[in-house]
Short mmCIF file of C-alpha atoms and ligand atoms in Angstrom, two decimals:
data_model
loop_
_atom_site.label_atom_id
_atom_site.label_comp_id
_atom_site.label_asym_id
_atom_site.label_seq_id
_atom_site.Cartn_x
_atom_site.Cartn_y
_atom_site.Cartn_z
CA UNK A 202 107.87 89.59 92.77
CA UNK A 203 107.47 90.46 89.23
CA UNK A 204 103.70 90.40 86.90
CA UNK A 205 101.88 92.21 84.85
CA UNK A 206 99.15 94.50 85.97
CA UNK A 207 96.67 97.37 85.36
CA UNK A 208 98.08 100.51 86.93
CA UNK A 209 96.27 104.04 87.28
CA UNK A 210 97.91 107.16 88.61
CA UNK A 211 95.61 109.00 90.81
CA UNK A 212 97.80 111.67 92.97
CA UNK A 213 101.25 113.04 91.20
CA UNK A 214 103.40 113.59 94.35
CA UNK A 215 102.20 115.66 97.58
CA UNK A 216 99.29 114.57 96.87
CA UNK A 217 98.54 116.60 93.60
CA UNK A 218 95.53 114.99 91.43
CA UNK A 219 96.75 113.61 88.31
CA UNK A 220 94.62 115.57 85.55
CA UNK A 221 91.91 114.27 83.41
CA UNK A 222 93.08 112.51 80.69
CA UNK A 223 96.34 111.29 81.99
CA UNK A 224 94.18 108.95 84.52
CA UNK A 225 93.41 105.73 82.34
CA UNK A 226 93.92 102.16 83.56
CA UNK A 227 97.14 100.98 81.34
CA UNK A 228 99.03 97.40 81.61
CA UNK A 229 102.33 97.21 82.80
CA UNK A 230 104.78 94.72 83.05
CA UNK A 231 105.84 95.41 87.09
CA UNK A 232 109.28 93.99 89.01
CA UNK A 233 109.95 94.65 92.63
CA UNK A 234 113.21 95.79 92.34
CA UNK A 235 115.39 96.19 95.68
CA UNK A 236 113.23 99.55 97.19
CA UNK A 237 111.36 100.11 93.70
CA UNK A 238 108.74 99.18 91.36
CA UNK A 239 109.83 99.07 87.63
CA UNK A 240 107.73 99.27 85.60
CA UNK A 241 107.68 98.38 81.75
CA UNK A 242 105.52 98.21 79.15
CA UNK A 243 106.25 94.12 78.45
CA UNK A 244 108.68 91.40 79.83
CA UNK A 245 110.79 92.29 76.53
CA UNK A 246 111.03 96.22 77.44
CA UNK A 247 112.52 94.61 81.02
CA UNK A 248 115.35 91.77 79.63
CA UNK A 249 116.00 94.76 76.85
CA UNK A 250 116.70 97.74 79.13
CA UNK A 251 116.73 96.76 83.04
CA UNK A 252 116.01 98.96 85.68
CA UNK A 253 117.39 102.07 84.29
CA UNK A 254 114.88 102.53 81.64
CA UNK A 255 112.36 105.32 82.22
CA UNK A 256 112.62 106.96 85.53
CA UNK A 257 108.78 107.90 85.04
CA UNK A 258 108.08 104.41 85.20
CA UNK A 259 110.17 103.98 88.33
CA UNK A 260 108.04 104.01 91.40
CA UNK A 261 109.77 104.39 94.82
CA UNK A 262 108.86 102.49 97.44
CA UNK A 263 110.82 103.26 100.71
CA UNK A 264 108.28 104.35 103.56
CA UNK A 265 105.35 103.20 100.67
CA UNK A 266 102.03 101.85 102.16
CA UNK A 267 99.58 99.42 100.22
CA UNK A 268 96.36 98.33 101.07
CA UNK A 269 93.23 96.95 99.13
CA UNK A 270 91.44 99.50 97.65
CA UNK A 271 88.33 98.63 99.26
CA UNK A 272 86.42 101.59 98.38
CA UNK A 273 86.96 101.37 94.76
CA UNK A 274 84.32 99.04 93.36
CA UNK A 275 84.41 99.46 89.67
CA UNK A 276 87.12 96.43 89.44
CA UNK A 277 88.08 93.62 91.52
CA UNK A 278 91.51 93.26 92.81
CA UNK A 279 92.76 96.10 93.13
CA UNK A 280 94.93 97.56 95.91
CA UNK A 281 96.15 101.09 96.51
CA UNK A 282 99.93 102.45 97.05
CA UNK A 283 100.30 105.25 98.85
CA UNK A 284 104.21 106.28 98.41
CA UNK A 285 106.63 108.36 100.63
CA UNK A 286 106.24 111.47 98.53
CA UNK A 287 102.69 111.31 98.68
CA UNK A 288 101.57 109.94 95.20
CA UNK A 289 98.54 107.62 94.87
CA UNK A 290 98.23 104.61 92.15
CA UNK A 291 96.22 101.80 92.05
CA UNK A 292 96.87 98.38 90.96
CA UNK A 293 94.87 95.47 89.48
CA UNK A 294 95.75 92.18 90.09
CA UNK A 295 94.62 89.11 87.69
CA UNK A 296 93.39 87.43 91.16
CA UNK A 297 92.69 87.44 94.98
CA UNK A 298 95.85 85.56 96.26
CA UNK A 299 98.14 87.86 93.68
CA UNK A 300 97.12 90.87 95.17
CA UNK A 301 97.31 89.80 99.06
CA UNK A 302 101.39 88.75 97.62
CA UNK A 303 101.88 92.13 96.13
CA UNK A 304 100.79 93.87 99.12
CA UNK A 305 102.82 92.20 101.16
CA UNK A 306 106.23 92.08 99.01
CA UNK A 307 105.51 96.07 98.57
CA UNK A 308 104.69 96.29 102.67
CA UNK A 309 107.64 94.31 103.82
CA UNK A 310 110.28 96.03 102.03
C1 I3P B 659 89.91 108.47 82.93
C2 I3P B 659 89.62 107.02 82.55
C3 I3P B 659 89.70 106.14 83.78
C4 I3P B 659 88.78 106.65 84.88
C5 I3P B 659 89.06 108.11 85.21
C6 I3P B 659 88.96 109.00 83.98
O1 I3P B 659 89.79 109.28 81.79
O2 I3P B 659 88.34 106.91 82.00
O3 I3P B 659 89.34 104.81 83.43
O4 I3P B 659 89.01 105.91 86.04
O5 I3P B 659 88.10 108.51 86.16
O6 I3P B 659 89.31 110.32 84.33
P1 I3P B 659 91.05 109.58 80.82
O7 I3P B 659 91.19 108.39 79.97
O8 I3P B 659 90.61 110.78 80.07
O9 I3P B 659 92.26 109.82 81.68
P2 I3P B 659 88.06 104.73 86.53
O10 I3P B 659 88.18 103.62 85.55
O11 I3P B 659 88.58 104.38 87.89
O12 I3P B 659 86.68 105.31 86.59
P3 I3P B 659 88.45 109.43 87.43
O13 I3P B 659 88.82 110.77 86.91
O14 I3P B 659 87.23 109.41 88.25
O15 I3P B 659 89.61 108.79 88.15
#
């Protein structure tokens, strides 16, 4: 699965807050990527430099959990990854039936 979406950062790993000002909403270009989420800044950035790219924009996935962010009710669509090493983003999808897909491609793998 592969599509752009808002993404915010909310825990660094272990579950360390990310600090003010380094917790905006910003639009990413996302791939599902074996046991990873790429992300890049456009399609472009993703033909030009592949997975490798930046390994801050790499988000692992193995043992990940995502659920709708139910609680969060400033935006619509939006679902929440919890990952293995206990970071926390959250997503925005462009609809309801995008986001049900991306929790499931990011649940099943
Ligand atoms: C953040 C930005 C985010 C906001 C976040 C702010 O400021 O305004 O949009 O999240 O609130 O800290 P900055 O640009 O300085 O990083 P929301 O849109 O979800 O409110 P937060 O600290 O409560 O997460």
């Amino acid at each position: 699965k592969k599509g752009y979406m808002m993404r915010k950062c909310c825990w660094y790993s272990n579950g360390k807050k990310t600090p003010l000002g380094k917790r905006k909403w910003k639009m990413f270009y996302v791939m599902l990527e074996g046991m990873a989420l790429c992300l890049h800044k456009n399609e472009n950035g993703f033909k030009k430099q592949g997975v490798t790219d930046n390994p801050d924009n790499l988000i692992r996935i193995y043992h990940a959990f995502a659920e709708p962010a139910l609680d969060y009710k400033k935006k619509q669509h939006v679902f929440t990854l919890y990952t293995a090493d206990g970071s926390k983003y959250m997503f925005q999808c462009s609809n309801t039936k995008d986001t049900e897909e991306w929790i499931l491609s990011i649940n099943r793998t």
